[in-house]
Amino acid sequence: WTVGSNGICYKTTNAGANWIQSITGFGMGNHFAEVQFANANTGWILENDQGKVLVTTNGGLNWLSSLFATSERYI
């Protein structure tokens, strides 16, 4: 997985030969700082500008904003 701007992240299942775009539903103005997965289904994204933490429990098909939010910026 890799993350970037405007609510978009990408995943690869073949060591980077191909990338699949995943739309998080958190669009323009959302700049992601970090993505981590505990297993194939459960993962988190730190959103840099609004201090959100997004979570998926179905391998990135859907993302929800967690209850945790801060005004701090992540780098």
mmCIF file of N, CA and C in Angstrom:
data_model
loop_
_atom_site.group_PDB
_atom_site.id
_atom_site.type_symbol
_atom_site.label_atom_id
_atom_site.label_comp_id
_atom_site.label_asym_id
_atom_site.label_seq_id
_atom_site.Cartn_x
_atom_site.Cartn_y
_atom_site.Cartn_z
ATOM 1 N N TRP A 1 0.836 -1.185 0.000
ATOM 2 C CA TRP A 1 0.000 0.000 0.000
ATOM 3 C C TRP A 1 0.874 1.239 0.000
ATOM 4 N N THR A 2 0.379 2.283 -0.680
ATOM 5 C CA THR A 2 0.979 3.608 -0.610
ATOM 6 C C THR A 2 -0.152 4.628 -0.618
ATOM 7 N N VAL A 3 0.105 5.777 -0.041
ATOM 8 C CA VAL A 3 -0.919 6.814 0.052
ATOM 9 C C VAL A 3 -0.385 8.134 -0.478
ATOM 10 N N GLY A 4 -1.303 9.038 -0.802
ATOM 11 C CA GLY A 4 -0.910 10.335 -1.323
ATOM 12 C C GLY A 4 -1.979 11.376 -1.076
ATOM 13 N N SER A 5 -2.299 12.149 -2.101
ATOM 14 C CA SER A 5 -3.214 13.286 -1.982
ATOM 15 C C SER A 5 -4.621 12.939 -2.441
ATOM 16 N N ASN A 6 -5.534 13.802 -2.068
ATOM 17 C CA ASN A 6 -6.909 13.799 -2.578
ATOM 18 C C ASN A 6 -7.673 12.511 -2.324
ATOM 19 N N GLY A 7 -7.395 11.861 -1.206
ATOM 20 C CA GLY A 7 -8.181 10.708 -0.797
ATOM 21 C C GLY A 7 -7.929 9.427 -1.554
ATOM 22 N N ILE A 8 -6.783 9.335 -2.231
ATOM 23 C CA ILE A 8 -6.489 8.159 -3.045
ATOM 24 C C ILE A 8 -5.323 7.382 -2.445
ATOM 25 N N CYS A 9 -5.431 6.073 -2.469
ATOM 26 C CA CYS A 9 -4.316 5.214 -2.101
ATOM 27 C C CYS A 9 -4.226 4.093 -3.135
ATOM 28 N N TYR A 10 -3.114 3.418 -3.141
ATOM 29 C CA TYR A 10 -2.870 2.345 -4.112
ATOM 30 C C TYR A 10 -2.348 1.124 -3.388
ATOM 31 N N LYS A 11 -2.710 -0.051 -3.922
ATOM 32 C CA LYS A 11 -2.162 -1.293 -3.372
ATOM 33 C C LYS A 11 -1.610 -2.147 -4.503
ATOM 34 N N THR A 12 -0.626 -2.953 -4.163
ATOM 35 C CA THR A 12 -0.063 -3.899 -5.104
ATOM 36 C C THR A 12 -0.152 -5.293 -4.503
ATOM 37 N N THR A 13 -0.345 -6.263 -5.351
ATOM 38 C CA THR A 13 -0.370 -7.657 -4.901
ATOM 39 C C THR A 13 0.711 -8.475 -5.596
ATOM 40 N N ASN A 14 1.577 -7.770 -6.374
ATOM 41 C CA ASN A 14 2.635 -8.473 -7.106
ATOM 42 C C ASN A 14 3.966 -7.716 -7.048
ATOM 43 N N ALA A 15 4.310 -7.268 -5.853
ATOM 44 C CA ALA A 15 5.600 -6.612 -5.581
ATOM 45 C C ALA A 15 5.818 -5.351 -6.412
ATOM 46 N N GLY A 16 4.748 -4.655 -6.754
ATOM 47 C CA GLY A 16 4.863 -3.373 -7.428
ATOM 48 C C GLY A 16 4.824 -3.409 -8.940
ATOM 49 N N ALA A 17 4.648 -4.570 -9.547
ATOM 50 C CA ALA A 17 4.547 -4.632 -11.009
ATOM 51 C C ALA A 17 3.284 -3.921 -11.488
ATOM 52 N N ASN A 18 2.197 -4.027 -10.717
ATOM 53 C CA ASN A 18 0.947 -3.338 -11.025
ATOM 54 C C ASN A 18 0.394 -2.749 -9.741
ATOM 55 N N TRP A 19 -0.329 -1.634 -9.877
ATOM 56 C CA TRP A 19 -0.935 -0.961 -8.725
ATOM 57 C C TRP A 19 -2.425 -0.797 -8.970
ATOM 58 N N ILE A 20 -3.223 -1.030 -7.923
ATOM 59 C CA ILE A 20 -4.669 -0.903 -7.977
ATOM 60 C C ILE A 20 -5.069 0.324 -7.163
ATOM 61 N N GLN A 21 -5.792 1.242 -7.788
ATOM 62 C CA GLN A 21 -6.224 2.453 -7.106
ATOM 63 C C GLN A 21 -7.392 2.142 -6.191
ATOM 64 N N SER A 22 -7.338 2.665 -4.980
ATOM 65 C CA SER A 22 -8.417 2.514 -4.017
ATOM 66 C C SER A 22 -8.899 3.906 -3.623
ATOM 67 N N ILE A 23 -10.163 4.179 -3.845
ATOM 68 C CA ILE A 23 -10.755 5.462 -3.471
ATOM 69 C C ILE A 23 -11.279 5.331 -2.050
ATOM 70 N N THR A 24 -10.819 6.192 -1.153
ATOM 71 C CA THR A 24 -11.216 6.092 0.243
ATOM 72 C C THR A 24 -12.565 6.736 0.520
ATOM 73 N N GLY A 25 -13.007 7.630 -0.367
ATOM 74 C CA GLY A 25 -14.231 8.375 -0.106
ATOM 75 C C GLY A 25 -13.973 9.672 0.637
ATOM 76 N N PHE A 26 -12.724 9.925 0.977
ATOM 77 C CA PHE A 26 -12.321 11.162 1.635
ATOM 78 C C PHE A 26 -11.472 11.916 0.626
ATOM 79 N N GLY A 27 -12.123 12.787 -0.152
ATOM 80 C CA GLY A 27 -11.537 13.359 -1.360
ATOM 81 C C GLY A 27 -10.662 14.571 -1.175
ATOM 82 N N MET A 28 -10.892 15.554 -2.020
ATOM 83 C CA MET A 28 -10.048 16.730 -2.136
ATOM 84 C C MET A 28 -9.707 17.311 -0.763
ATOM 85 N N GLY A 29 -8.468 17.690 -0.606
ATOM 86 C CA GLY A 29 -8.019 18.295 0.637
ATOM 87 C C GLY A 29 -7.551 17.292 1.670
ATOM 88 N N ASN A 30 -7.665 16.018 1.382
ATOM 89 C CA ASN A 30 -7.183 14.993 2.305
ATOM 90 C C ASN A 30 -5.841 14.486 1.811
ATOM 91 N N HIS A 31 -4.809 14.810 2.549
ATOM 92 C CA HIS A 31 -3.457 14.411 2.192
ATOM 93 C C HIS A 31 -2.968 13.392 3.221
ATOM 94 N N PHE A 32 -2.761 12.194 2.762
ATOM 95 C CA PHE A 32 -2.429 11.101 3.657
ATOM 96 C C PHE A 32 -0.942 11.065 3.977
ATOM 97 N N ALA A 33 -0.622 10.733 5.211
ATOM 98 C CA ALA A 33 0.761 10.713 5.666
ATOM 99 C C ALA A 33 1.320 9.299 5.783
ATOM 100 N N GLU A 34 0.493 8.343 6.145
ATOM 101 C CA GLU A 34 1.000 7.002 6.467
ATOM 102 C C GLU A 34 -0.113 5.986 6.318
ATOM 103 N N VAL A 35 0.238 4.777 5.910
ATOM 104 C CA VAL A 35 -0.713 3.669 5.862
ATOM 105 C C VAL A 35 -0.046 2.452 6.491
ATOM 106 N N GLN A 36 -0.807 1.721 7.276
ATOM 107 C CA GLN A 36 -0.327 0.499 7.919
ATOM 108 C C GLN A 36 -1.447 -0.535 7.898
ATOM 109 N N PHE A 37 -1.080 -1.790 7.691
ATOM 110 C CA PHE A 37 -2.038 -2.887 7.741
ATOM 111 C C PHE A 37 -1.571 -3.908 8.763
ATOM 112 N N ALA A 38 -2.500 -4.392 9.590
ATOM 113 C CA ALA A 38 -2.210 -5.442 10.553
ATOM 114 C C ALA A 38 -2.289 -6.813 9.894
ATOM 115 N N ASN A 39 -3.158 -6.926 8.881
ATOM 116 C CA ASN A 39 -3.329 -8.158 8.119
ATOM 117 C C ASN A 39 -3.941 -7.781 6.779
ATOM 118 N N ALA A 40 -4.380 -8.729 6.008
ATOM 119 C CA ALA A 40 -4.900 -8.454 4.661
ATOM 120 C C ALA A 40 -6.167 -7.591 4.680
ATOM 121 N N ASN A 41 -6.894 -7.582 5.779
ATOM 122 C CA ASN A 41 -8.170 -6.861 5.835
ATOM 123 C C ASN A 41 -8.152 -5.574 6.648
ATOM 124 N N THR A 42 -7.409 -5.539 7.725
ATOM 125 C CA THR A 42 -7.483 -4.427 8.670
ATOM 126 C C THR A 42 -6.304 -3.476 8.509
ATOM 127 N N GLY A 43 -6.636 -2.202 8.225
ATOM 128 C CA GLY A 43 -5.592 -1.206 8.043
ATOM 129 C C GLY A 43 -6.032 0.175 8.468
ATOM 130 N N TRP A 44 -5.048 1.083 8.595
ATOM 131 C CA TRP A 44 -5.283 2.443 9.036
ATOM 132 C C TRP A 44 -4.506 3.415 8.148
ATOM 133 N N ILE A 45 -5.075 4.583 7.947
ATOM 134 C CA ILE A 45 -4.399 5.672 7.245
ATOM 135 C C ILE A 45 -4.428 6.894 8.151
ATOM 136 N N LEU A 46 -3.272 7.542 8.320
ATOM 137 C CA LEU A 46 -3.219 8.832 9.003
ATOM 138 C C LEU A 46 -3.429 9.912 7.959
ATOM 139 N N GLU A 47 -4.394 10.778 8.175
ATOM 140 C CA GLU A 47 -4.684 11.883 7.272
ATOM 141 C C GLU A 47 -3.995 13.116 7.838
ATOM 142 N N ASN A 48 -3.174 13.773 7.049
ATOM 143 C CA ASN A 48 -2.271 14.803 7.544
ATOM 144 C C ASN A 48 -2.930 16.128 7.880
ATOM 145 N N ASP A 49 -3.812 16.643 7.078
ATOM 146 C CA ASP A 49 -4.294 18.009 7.246
ATOM 147 C C ASP A 49 -5.383 18.165 8.299
ATOM 148 N N GLN A 50 -6.233 17.176 8.458
ATOM 149 C CA GLN A 50 -7.350 17.297 9.386
ATOM 150 C C GLN A 50 -7.206 16.395 10.605
ATOM 151 N N GLY A 51 -6.107 15.672 10.703
ATOM 152 C CA GLY A 51 -5.839 14.842 11.865
ATOM 153 C C GLY A 51 -6.747 13.638 12.003
ATOM 154 N N LYS A 52 -7.305 13.144 10.906
ATOM 155 C CA LYS A 52 -8.185 11.974 10.951
ATOM 156 C C LYS A 52 -7.373 10.691 10.885
ATOM 157 N N VAL A 53 -7.962 9.636 11.392
ATOM 158 C CA VAL A 53 -7.445 8.292 11.192
ATOM 159 C C VAL A 53 -8.550 7.512 10.495
ATOM 160 N N LEU A 54 -8.253 7.011 9.295
ATOM 161 C CA LEU A 54 -9.215 6.202 8.554
ATOM 162 C C LEU A 54 -8.940 4.735 8.835
ATOM 163 N N VAL A 55 -9.976 3.923 8.844
ATOM 164 C CA VAL A 55 -9.818 2.497 9.123
ATOM 165 C C VAL A 55 -10.610 1.681 8.101
ATOM 166 N N THR A 56 -10.029 0.543 7.702
ATOM 167 C CA THR A 56 -10.721 -0.426 6.856
ATOM 168 C C THR A 56 -10.669 -1.782 7.542
ATOM 169 N N THR A 57 -11.715 -2.546 7.377
ATOM 170 C CA THR A 57 -11.735 -3.918 7.892
ATOM 171 C C THR A 57 -12.025 -4.907 6.774
ATOM 172 N N ASN A 58 -12.016 -4.404 5.510
ATOM 173 C CA ASN A 58 -12.287 -5.284 4.377
ATOM 174 C C ASN A 58 -11.268 -5.092 3.249
ATOM 175 N N GLY A 59 -10.025 -4.933 3.641
ATOM 176 C CA GLY A 59 -8.939 -4.873 2.662
ATOM 177 C C GLY A 59 -8.930 -3.636 1.792
ATOM 178 N N GLY A 60 -9.480 -2.528 2.285
ATOM 179 C CA GLY A 60 -9.463 -1.280 1.543
ATOM 180 C C GLY A 60 -10.631 -1.049 0.617
ATOM 181 N N LEU A 61 -11.615 -1.944 0.626
ATOM 182 C CA LEU A 61 -12.810 -1.713 -0.194
ATOM 183 C C LEU A 61 -13.603 -0.518 0.317
ATOM 184 N N ASN A 62 -13.676 -0.375 1.631
ATOM 185 C CA ASN A 62 -14.355 0.748 2.268
ATOM 186 C C ASN A 62 -13.473 1.304 3.373
ATOM 187 N N TRP A 63 -13.536 2.605 3.557
ATOM 188 C CA TRP A 63 -12.781 3.282 4.616
ATOM 189 C C TRP A 63 -13.743 4.128 5.438
ATOM 190 N N LEU A 64 -13.561 4.121 6.754
ATOM 191 C CA LEU A 64 -14.360 4.940 7.659
ATOM 192 C C LEU A 64 -13.430 5.826 8.468
ATOM 193 N N SER A 65 -13.897 7.005 8.827
ATOM 194 C CA SER A 65 -13.137 7.885 9.698
ATOM 195 C C SER A 65 -13.327 7.409 11.129
ATOM 196 N N SER A 66 -12.248 7.213 11.838
ATOM 197 C CA SER A 66 -12.350 6.753 13.219
ATOM 198 C C SER A 66 -12.783 7.904 14.116
ATOM 199 N N LEU A 67 -13.103 7.601 15.353
ATOM 200 C CA LEU A 67 -13.510 8.623 16.308
ATOM 201 C C LEU A 67 -12.348 9.508 16.729
ATOM 202 N N PHE A 68 -11.117 9.018 16.581
ATOM 203 C CA PHE A 68 -9.943 9.798 16.951
ATOM 204 C C PHE A 68 -9.721 10.899 15.939
ATOM 205 N N ALA A 69 -9.591 12.110 16.403
ATOM 206 C CA ALA A 69 -9.249 13.240 15.523
ATOM 207 C C ALA A 69 -8.468 14.251 16.335
ATOM 208 N N THR A 70 -7.553 14.923 15.690
ATOM 209 C CA THR A 70 -6.730 15.921 16.344
ATOM 210 C C THR A 70 -6.447 17.034 15.355
ATOM 211 N N SER A 71 -6.083 18.187 15.860
ATOM 212 C CA SER A 71 -5.697 19.287 14.969
ATOM 213 C C SER A 71 -4.212 19.231 14.633
ATOM 214 N N GLU A 72 -3.497 18.267 15.199
ATOM 215 C CA GLU A 72 -2.070 18.104 14.926
ATOM 216 C C GLU A 72 -1.851 17.607 13.510
ATOM 217 N N ARG A 73 -0.725 17.999 12.932
ATOM 218 C CA ARG A 73 -0.363 17.514 11.602
ATOM 219 C C ARG A 73 0.675 16.405 11.750
ATOM 220 N N TYR A 74 0.567 15.389 10.904
ATOM 221 C CA TYR A 74 1.526 14.288 10.878
ATOM 222 C C TYR A 74 2.457 14.504 9.707
ATOM 223 N N ILE A 75 3.659 14.046 9.858
ATOM 224 C CA ILE A 75 4.626 14.156 8.744
ATOM 225 C C ILE A 75 5.171 12.788 8.419
#
